Short mmCIF file of C-alpha atoms and ligand atoms in Angstrom, two decimals:
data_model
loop_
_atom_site.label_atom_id
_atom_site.label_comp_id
_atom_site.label_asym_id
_atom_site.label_seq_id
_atom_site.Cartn_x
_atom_site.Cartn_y
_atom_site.Cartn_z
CA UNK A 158 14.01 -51.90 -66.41
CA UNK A 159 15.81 -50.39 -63.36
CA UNK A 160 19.43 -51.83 -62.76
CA UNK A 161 21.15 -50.17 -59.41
CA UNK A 162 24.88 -50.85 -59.48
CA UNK A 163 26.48 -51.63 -56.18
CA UNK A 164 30.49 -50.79 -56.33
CA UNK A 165 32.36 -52.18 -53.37
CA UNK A 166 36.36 -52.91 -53.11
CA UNK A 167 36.21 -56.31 -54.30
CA UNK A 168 33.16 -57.30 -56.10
CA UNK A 169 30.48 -55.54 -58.03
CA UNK A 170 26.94 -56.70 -58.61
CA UNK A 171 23.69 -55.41 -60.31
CA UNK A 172 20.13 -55.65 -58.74
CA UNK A 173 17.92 -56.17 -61.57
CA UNK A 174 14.27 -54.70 -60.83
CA UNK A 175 11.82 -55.25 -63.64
CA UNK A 176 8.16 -56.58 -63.85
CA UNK A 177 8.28 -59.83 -64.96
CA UNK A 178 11.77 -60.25 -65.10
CA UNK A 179 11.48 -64.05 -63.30
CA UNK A 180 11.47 -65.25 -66.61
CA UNK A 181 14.73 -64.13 -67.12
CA UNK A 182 16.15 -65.28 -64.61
CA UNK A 183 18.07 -68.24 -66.41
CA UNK A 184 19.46 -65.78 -68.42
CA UNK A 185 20.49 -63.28 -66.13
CA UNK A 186 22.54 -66.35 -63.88
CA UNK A 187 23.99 -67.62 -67.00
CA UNK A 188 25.60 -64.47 -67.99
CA UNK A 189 27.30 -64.43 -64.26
CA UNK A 190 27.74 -68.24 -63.67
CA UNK A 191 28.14 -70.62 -66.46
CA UNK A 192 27.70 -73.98 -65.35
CA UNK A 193 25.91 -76.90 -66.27
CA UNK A 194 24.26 -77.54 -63.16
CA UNK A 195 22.72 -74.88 -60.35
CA UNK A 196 20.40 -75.20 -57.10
CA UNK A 197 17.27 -73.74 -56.66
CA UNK A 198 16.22 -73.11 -53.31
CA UNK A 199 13.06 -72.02 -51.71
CA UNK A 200 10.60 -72.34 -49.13
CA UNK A 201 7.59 -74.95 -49.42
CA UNK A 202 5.52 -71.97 -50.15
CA UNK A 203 7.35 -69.72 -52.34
CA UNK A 204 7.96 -72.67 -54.84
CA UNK A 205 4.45 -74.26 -55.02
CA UNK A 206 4.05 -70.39 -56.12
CA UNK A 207 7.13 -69.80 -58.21
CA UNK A 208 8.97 -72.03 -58.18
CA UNK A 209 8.24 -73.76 -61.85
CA UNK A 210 8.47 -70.54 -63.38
CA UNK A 211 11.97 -70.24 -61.76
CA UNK A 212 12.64 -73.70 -62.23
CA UNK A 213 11.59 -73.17 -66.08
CA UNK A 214 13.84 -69.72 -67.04
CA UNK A 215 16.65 -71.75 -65.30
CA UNK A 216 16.05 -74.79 -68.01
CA UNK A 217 16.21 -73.00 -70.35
CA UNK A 218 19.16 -71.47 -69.79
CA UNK A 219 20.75 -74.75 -70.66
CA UNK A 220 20.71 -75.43 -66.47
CA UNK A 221 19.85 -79.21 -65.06
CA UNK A 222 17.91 -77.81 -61.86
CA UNK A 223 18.85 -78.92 -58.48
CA UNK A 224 15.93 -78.04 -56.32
CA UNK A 225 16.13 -77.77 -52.61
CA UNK A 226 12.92 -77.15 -50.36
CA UNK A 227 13.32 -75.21 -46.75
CA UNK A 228 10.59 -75.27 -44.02
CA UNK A 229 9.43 -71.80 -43.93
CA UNK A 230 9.47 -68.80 -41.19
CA UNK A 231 11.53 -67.68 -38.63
CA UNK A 232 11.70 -70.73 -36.95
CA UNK A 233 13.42 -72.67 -39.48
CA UNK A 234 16.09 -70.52 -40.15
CA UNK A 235 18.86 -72.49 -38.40
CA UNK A 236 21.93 -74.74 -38.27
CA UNK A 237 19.85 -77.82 -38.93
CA UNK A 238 18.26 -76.02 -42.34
CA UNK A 239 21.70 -75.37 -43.40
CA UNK A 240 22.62 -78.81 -43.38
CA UNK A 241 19.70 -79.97 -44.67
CA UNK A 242 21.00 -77.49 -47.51
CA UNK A 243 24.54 -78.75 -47.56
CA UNK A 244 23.00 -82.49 -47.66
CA UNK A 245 21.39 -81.44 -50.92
CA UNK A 246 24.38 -80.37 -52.60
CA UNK A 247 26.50 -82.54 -51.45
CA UNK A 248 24.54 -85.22 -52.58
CA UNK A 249 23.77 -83.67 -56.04
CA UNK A 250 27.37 -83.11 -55.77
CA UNK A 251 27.14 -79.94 -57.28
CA UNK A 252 30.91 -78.18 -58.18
CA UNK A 253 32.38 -75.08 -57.23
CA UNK A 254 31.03 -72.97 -60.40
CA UNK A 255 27.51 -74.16 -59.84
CA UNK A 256 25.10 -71.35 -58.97
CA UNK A 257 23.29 -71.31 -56.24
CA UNK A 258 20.01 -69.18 -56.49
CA UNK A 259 17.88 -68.41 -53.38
CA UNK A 260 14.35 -67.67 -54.37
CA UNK A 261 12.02 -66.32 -51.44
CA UNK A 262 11.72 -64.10 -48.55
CA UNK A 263 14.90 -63.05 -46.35
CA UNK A 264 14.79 -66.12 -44.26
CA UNK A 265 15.53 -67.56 -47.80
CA UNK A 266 18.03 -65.46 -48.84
CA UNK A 267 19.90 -65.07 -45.37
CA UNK A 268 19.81 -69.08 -45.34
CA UNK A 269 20.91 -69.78 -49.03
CA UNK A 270 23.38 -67.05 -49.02
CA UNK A 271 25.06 -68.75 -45.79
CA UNK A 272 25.06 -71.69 -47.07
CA UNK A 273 26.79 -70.46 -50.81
CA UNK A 274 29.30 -68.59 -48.67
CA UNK A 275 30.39 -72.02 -46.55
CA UNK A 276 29.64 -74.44 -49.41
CA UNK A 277 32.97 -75.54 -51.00
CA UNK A 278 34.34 -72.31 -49.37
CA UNK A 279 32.19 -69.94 -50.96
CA UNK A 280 30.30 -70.52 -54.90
CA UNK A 281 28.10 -67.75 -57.22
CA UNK A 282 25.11 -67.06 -55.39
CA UNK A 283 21.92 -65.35 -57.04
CA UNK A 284 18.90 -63.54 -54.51
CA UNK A 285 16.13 -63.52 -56.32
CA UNK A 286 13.33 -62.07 -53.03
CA UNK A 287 9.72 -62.19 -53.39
CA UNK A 288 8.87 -60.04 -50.19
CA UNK A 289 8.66 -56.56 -50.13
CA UNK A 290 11.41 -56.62 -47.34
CA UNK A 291 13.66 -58.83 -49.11
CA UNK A 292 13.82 -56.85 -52.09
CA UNK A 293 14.34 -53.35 -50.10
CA UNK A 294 16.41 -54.49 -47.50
CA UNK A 295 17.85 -58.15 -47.16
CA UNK A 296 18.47 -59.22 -50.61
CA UNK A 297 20.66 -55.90 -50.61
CA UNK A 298 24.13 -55.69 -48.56
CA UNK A 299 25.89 -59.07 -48.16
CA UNK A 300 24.74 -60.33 -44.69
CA UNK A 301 23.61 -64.04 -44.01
CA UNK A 302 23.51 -66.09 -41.69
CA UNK A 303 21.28 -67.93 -38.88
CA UNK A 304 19.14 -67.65 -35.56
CA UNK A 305 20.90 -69.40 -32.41
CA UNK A 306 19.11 -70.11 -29.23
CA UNK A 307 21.10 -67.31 -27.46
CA UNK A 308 19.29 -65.03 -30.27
CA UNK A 309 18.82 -64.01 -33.79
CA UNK A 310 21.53 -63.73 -36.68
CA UNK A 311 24.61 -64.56 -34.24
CA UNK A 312 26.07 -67.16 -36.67
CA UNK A 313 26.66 -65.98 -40.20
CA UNK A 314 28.90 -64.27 -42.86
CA UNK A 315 29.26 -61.40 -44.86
CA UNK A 316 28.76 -62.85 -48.74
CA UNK A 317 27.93 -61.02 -51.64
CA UNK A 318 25.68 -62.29 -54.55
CA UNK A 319 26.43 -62.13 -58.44
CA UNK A 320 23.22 -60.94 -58.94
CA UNK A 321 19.71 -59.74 -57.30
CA UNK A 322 16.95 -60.27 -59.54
CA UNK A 323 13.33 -58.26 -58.34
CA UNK A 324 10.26 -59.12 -60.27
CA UNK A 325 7.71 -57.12 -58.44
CA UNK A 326 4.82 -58.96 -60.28
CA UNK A 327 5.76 -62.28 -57.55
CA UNK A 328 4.48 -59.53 -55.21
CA UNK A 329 1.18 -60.30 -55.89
CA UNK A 330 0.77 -63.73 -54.13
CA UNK A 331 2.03 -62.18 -50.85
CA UNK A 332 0.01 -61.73 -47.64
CA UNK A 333 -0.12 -58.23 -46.97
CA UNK A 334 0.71 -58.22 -43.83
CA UNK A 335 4.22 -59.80 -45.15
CA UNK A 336 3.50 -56.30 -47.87
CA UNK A 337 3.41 -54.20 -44.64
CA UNK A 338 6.48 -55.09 -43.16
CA UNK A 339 7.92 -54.49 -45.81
CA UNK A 340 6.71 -51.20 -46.30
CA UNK A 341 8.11 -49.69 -42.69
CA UNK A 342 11.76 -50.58 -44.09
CA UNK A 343 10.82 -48.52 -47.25
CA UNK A 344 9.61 -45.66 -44.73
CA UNK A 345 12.88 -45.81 -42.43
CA UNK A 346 15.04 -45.66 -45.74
CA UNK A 347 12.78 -42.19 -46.06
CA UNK A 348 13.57 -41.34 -42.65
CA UNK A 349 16.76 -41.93 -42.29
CA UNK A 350 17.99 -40.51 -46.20
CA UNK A 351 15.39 -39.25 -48.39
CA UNK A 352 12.26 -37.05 -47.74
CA UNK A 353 11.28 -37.10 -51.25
CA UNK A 354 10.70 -40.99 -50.67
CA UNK A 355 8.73 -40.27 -48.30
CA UNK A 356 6.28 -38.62 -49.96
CA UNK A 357 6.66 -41.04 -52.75
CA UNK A 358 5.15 -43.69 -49.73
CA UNK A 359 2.31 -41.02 -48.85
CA UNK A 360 1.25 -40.33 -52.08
CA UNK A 361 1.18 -44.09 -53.09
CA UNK A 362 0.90 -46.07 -49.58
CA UNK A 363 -2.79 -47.79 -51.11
CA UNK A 364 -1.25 -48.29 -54.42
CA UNK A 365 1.78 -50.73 -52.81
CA UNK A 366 -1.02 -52.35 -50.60
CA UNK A 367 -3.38 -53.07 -53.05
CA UNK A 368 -0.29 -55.27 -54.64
CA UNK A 369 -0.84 -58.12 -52.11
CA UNK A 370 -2.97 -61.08 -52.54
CA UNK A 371 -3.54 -60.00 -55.54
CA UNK A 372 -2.07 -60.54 -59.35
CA UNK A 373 -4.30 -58.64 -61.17
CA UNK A 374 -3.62 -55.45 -58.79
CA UNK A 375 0.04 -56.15 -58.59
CA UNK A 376 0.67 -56.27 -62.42
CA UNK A 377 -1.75 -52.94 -62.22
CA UNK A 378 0.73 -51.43 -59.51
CA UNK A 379 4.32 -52.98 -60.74
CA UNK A 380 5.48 -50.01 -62.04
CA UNK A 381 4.89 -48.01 -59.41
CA UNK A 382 6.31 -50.57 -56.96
CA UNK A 383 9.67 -50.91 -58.90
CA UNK A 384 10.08 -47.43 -58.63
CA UNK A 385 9.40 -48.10 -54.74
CA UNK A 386 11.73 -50.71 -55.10
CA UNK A 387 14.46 -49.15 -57.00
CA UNK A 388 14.60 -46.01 -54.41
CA UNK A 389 14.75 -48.00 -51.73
CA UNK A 390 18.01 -50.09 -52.86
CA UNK A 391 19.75 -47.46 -54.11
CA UNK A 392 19.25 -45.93 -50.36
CA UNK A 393 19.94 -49.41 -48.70
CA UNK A 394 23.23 -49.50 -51.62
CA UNK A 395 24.45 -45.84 -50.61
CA UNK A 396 24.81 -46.89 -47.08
CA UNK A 397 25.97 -50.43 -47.62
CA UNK A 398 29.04 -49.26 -50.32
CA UNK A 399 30.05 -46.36 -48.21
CA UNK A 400 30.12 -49.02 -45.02
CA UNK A 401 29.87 -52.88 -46.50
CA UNK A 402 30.76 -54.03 -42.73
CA UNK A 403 28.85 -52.05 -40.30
CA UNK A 404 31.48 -50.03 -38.96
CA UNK A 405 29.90 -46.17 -39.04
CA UNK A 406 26.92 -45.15 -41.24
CA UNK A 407 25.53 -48.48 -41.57
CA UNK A 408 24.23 -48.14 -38.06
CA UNK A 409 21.39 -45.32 -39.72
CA UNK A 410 20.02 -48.47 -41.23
CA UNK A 411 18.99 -49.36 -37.67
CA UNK A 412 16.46 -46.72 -36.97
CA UNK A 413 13.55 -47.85 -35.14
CA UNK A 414 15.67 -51.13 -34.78
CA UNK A 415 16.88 -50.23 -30.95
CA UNK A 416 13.14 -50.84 -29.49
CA UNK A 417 12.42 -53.00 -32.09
CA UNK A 418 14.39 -55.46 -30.99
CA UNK A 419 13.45 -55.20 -27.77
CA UNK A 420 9.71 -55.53 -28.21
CA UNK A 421 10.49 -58.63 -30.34
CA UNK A 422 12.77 -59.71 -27.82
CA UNK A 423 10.00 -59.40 -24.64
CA UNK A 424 6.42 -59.99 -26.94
CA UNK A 425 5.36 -63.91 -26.97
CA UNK A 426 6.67 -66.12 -30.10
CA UNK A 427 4.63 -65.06 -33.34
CA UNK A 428 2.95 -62.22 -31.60
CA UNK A 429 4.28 -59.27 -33.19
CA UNK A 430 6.33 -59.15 -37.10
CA UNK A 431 9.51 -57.32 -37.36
CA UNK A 432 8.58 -54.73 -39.87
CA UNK A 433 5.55 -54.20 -37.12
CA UNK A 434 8.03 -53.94 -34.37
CA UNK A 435 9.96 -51.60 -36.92
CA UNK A 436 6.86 -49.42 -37.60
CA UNK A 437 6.67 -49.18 -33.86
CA UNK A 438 10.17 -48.81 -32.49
CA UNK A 439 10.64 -45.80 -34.97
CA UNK A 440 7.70 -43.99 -33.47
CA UNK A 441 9.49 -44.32 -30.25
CA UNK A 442 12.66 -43.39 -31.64
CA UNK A 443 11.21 -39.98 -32.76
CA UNK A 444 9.33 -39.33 -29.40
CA UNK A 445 13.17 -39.51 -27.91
CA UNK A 446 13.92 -37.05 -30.45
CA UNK A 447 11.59 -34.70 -29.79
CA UNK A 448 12.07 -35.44 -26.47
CA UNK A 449 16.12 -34.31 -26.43
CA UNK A 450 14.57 -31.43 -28.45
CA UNK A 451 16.41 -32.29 -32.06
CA UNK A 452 12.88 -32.87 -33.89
CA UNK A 453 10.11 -31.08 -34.02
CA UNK A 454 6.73 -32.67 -33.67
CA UNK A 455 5.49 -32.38 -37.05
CA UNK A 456 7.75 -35.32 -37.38
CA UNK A 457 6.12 -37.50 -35.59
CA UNK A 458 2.93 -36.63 -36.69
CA UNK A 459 3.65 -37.58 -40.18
CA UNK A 460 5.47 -40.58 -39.52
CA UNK A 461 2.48 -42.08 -37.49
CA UNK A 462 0.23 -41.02 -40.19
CA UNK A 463 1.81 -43.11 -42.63
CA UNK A 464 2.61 -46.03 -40.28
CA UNK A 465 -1.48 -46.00 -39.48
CA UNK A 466 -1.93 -45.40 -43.53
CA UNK A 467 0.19 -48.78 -44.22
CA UNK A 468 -1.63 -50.83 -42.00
CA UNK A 469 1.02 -50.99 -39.11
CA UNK A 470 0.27 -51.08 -36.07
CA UNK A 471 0.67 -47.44 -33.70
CA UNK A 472 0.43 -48.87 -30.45
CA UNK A 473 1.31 -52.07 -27.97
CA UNK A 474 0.86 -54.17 -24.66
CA UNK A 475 4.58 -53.72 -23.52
CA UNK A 476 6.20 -55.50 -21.03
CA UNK A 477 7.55 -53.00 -17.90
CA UNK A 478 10.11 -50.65 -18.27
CA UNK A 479 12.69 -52.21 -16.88
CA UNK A 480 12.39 -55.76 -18.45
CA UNK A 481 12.27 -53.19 -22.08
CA UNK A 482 15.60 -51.82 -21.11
CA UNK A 483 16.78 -54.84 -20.17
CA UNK A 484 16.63 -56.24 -23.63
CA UNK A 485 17.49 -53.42 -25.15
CA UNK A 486 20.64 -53.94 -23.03
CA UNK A 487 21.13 -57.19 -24.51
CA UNK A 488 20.95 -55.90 -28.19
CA UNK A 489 23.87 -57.33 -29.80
CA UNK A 490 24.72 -53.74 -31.68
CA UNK A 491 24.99 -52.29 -28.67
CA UNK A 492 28.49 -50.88 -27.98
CA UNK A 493 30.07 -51.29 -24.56
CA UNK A 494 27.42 -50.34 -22.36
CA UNK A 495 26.32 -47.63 -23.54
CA UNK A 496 22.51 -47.82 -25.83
CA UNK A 497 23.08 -45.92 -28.67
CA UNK A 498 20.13 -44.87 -30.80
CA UNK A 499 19.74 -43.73 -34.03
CA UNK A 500 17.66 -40.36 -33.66
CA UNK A 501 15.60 -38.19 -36.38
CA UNK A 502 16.53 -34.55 -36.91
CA UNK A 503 13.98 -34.29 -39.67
CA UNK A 504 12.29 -36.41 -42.08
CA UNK A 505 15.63 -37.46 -44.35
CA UNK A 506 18.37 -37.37 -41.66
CA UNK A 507 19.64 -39.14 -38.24
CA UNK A 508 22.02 -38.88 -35.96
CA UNK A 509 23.53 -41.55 -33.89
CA UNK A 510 23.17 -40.43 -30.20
CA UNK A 511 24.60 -42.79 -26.84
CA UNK A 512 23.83 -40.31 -24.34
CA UNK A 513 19.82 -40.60 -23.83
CA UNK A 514 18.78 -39.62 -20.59
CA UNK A 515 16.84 -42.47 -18.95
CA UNK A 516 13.38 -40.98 -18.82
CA UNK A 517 13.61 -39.95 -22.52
CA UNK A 518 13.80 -43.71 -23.39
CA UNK A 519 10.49 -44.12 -20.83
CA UNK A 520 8.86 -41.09 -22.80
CA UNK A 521 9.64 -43.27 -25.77
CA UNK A 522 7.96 -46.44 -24.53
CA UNK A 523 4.91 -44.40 -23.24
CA UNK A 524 4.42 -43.60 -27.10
CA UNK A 525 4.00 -46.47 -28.19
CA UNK A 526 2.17 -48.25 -24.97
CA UNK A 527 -1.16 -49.40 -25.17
N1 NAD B 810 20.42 -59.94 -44.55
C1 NAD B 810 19.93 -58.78 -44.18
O1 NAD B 810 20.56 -57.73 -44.32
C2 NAD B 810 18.56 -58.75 -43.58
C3 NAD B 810 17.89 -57.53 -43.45
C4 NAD B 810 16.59 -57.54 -42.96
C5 NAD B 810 15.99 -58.74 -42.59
N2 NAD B 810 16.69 -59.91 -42.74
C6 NAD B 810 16.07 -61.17 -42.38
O2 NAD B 810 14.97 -61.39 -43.24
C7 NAD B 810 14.06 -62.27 -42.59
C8 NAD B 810 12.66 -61.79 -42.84
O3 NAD B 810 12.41 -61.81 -44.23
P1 NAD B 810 10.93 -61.87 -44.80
O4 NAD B 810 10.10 -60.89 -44.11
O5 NAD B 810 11.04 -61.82 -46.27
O6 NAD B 810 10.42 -63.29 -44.27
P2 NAD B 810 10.21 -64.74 -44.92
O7 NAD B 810 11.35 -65.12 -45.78
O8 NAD B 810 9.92 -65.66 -43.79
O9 NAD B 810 8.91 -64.57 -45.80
C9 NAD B 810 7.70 -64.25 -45.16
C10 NAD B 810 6.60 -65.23 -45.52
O10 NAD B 810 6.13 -64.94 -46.83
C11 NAD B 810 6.14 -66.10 -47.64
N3 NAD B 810 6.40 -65.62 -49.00
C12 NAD B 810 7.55 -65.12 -49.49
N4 NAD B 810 7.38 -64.64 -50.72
C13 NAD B 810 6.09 -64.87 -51.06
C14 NAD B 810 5.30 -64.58 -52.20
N5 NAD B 810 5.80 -63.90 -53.24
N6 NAD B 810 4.02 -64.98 -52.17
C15 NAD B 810 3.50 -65.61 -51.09
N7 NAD B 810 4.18 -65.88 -49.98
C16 NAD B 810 5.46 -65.51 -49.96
C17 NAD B 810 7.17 -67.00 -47.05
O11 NAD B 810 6.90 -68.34 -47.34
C18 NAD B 810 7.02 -66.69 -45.55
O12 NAD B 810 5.99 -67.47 -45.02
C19 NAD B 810 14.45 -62.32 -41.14
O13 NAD B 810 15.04 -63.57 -40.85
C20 NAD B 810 15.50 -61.22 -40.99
O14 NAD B 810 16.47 -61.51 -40.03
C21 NAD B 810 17.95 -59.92 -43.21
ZN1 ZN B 811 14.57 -54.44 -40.07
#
């Protein structure tokens, strides 16, 4: 079993990454939040999957089960789902020591951790993901919230769970595309920290895929995707403790994130994924780098290797130039006017640069334009 500790000024918390380790999750909340009662919540598909077996480690921990369904994907992650949350408890009347356990994807997580951060002012909240990405990334760091019309995550809170509890064997029922996505986090962690994880990824990219849609191949591969796993939160950790509220280093966690955004931004509704959009905005991101001269291209040829090896997409239809910068514009990390991008030097380090020349950001775009 592979705990990684994450020390910040007021609260400390384990994630707990172990195959099979679901059925411990009663357990594990019950050492951290004592209470008769607790809410389970997840999204329609992620509990006709797991939920019983959730549902069932939390009985018999001595909990009476409050379950709480969520329409899934992007689109439901909103104000009205958080009421629909708050209606649940409110009408369970659950108490201020009842856990609150958010099993699922991020939109899960970000959604139930909101909601435990408002609810009664704030009550023990437990991420247990079952993506890829929630487990490297979202489940990891404290942020929640919800989309607003004027655009994605503007309404939430900083809110840290008791616990994060990874069973990479619930891996096995996800669609690998979902798997994907979560794989070009795991390969910007390498970028942007680690080399040695990168070649973990190379060496192992068809192991992690053959994980999805799968059980028999994800119980074969869960040791190998714990490790995965475990590297990439301590990575996602080392960042988050040394900046818990986004104020310097954090920002390396948005490589690839700058064009990202604004591909996601500009493609149709449910055209593109964001770990896709990821995969591609970090090719781009490189191209600038080589571009400004601060990476050589041996860098870019290995990162699009692996993005093609994992399945992500290399190339796009893009929308013009200017409507791209545009939205990049509108980014809501950008500071003052000024883009600033998070560059490769190398495969394992980034620097934070505000001072691209405009036709190194159209260099950037060509890349990655269909
Ligand atoms: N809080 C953060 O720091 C942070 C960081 C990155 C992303 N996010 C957020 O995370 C969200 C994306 O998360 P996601 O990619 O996990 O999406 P998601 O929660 O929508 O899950 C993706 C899909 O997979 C399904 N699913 C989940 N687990 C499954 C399993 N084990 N088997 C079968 N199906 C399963 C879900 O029902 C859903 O349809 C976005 O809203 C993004 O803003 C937050
Ligand atoms: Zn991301």
């Amino acid at each position: 079993m592979a705990r990684v500790e994450i020390e910040l000024p007021h609260h400390r918390y384990e994630v707990i990454i172990e195959p099979g380790v679901l059925a411990n999750l009663g357990g594990i909340t019950a050492s951290l939040a004592r209470h008769a009662r607790c809410a389970l919540f997840g999204d329609a598909n992620v509990l006709a999957l797991h939920g019983a077996a959730a549902r069932a480690s939390l009985e018999a921990a001595d909990y009476e089960v409050v379950v709480g369904e969520i329409a899934p994907g992007e689109s439901n992650k909103t104000l009205a789902s958080i009421e629909r949350i708050y209606d649940v408890l409110l009408d369970a009347r659950l108490e201020r020591g009842s856990p609150l356990i958010a099993l699922g994807g991020g939109v899960t997580g970000d959604m139930v951790g909101f909601a435990a951060a408002t609810y009664l002012r704030g009550v023990p909240f437990v991420q247990c993901p079952t993506t890829l990405l929630a487990m490297v990334d979202s489940s990891v760091g404290g942020k929640t919230g919800v989309n607003v019309a004027q655009g994605k995550n503007l309404i939430g809170a900083f809110y840290q769970p008791v616990a994060v509890v990874a069973d990479p064997w619930v891996l096995g029922s996800l669609p690998v595309r979902e798997l994907r996505c979560g794989l070009a986090e795991c390969i910007k962690h390498g970028v942007i920290r680690d080399e040695s994880l990168f070649e973990f990824i190379e060496q192992n990219v068809g192991v992690f895929l053959s994980a999805a849609e799968d059980t028999a191949s994800a119980t074969a591969a869960a040791d190998t995707m714990a490790e995965l796993v475990r590297r990439n939160v301590e990575i996602k950790a080392s960042v988050v403790i040394e900046d818990e509220k986004e104020r310097g280093v954090r920002a390396h966690l948005n490589f690839g994130h700058t064009f990202a955004h604004a591909i996601e931004a500009t493609a149709g509704y449910g055209e593109i994924q964001h770990g896709e959009a990821v995969a591609l905005g970090m090719r781009a991101a490189t191209r600038v780098a080589a571009e400004l001269g601060i990476c050589d291209a041996s860098v870019q040829g290995r990162l699009s290797d692996l993005c093609e090896a994992g399945g992500l997409p290399t190339r796009i239809e893009l929308a013009s130039d200017d409507v791209l910068q545009g939205a990049m514009r509108h980014d809501k990390k950008v500071v003052g006017s000024r883009v600033r991008f998070v560059l490769p030097t190398r495969i394992g380090e980034v620097v934070l640069r505000d001072d691209v020349p405009p036709e190194c950001i159209t260099a950037g775009w060509a890349e990655i334009r269909s």
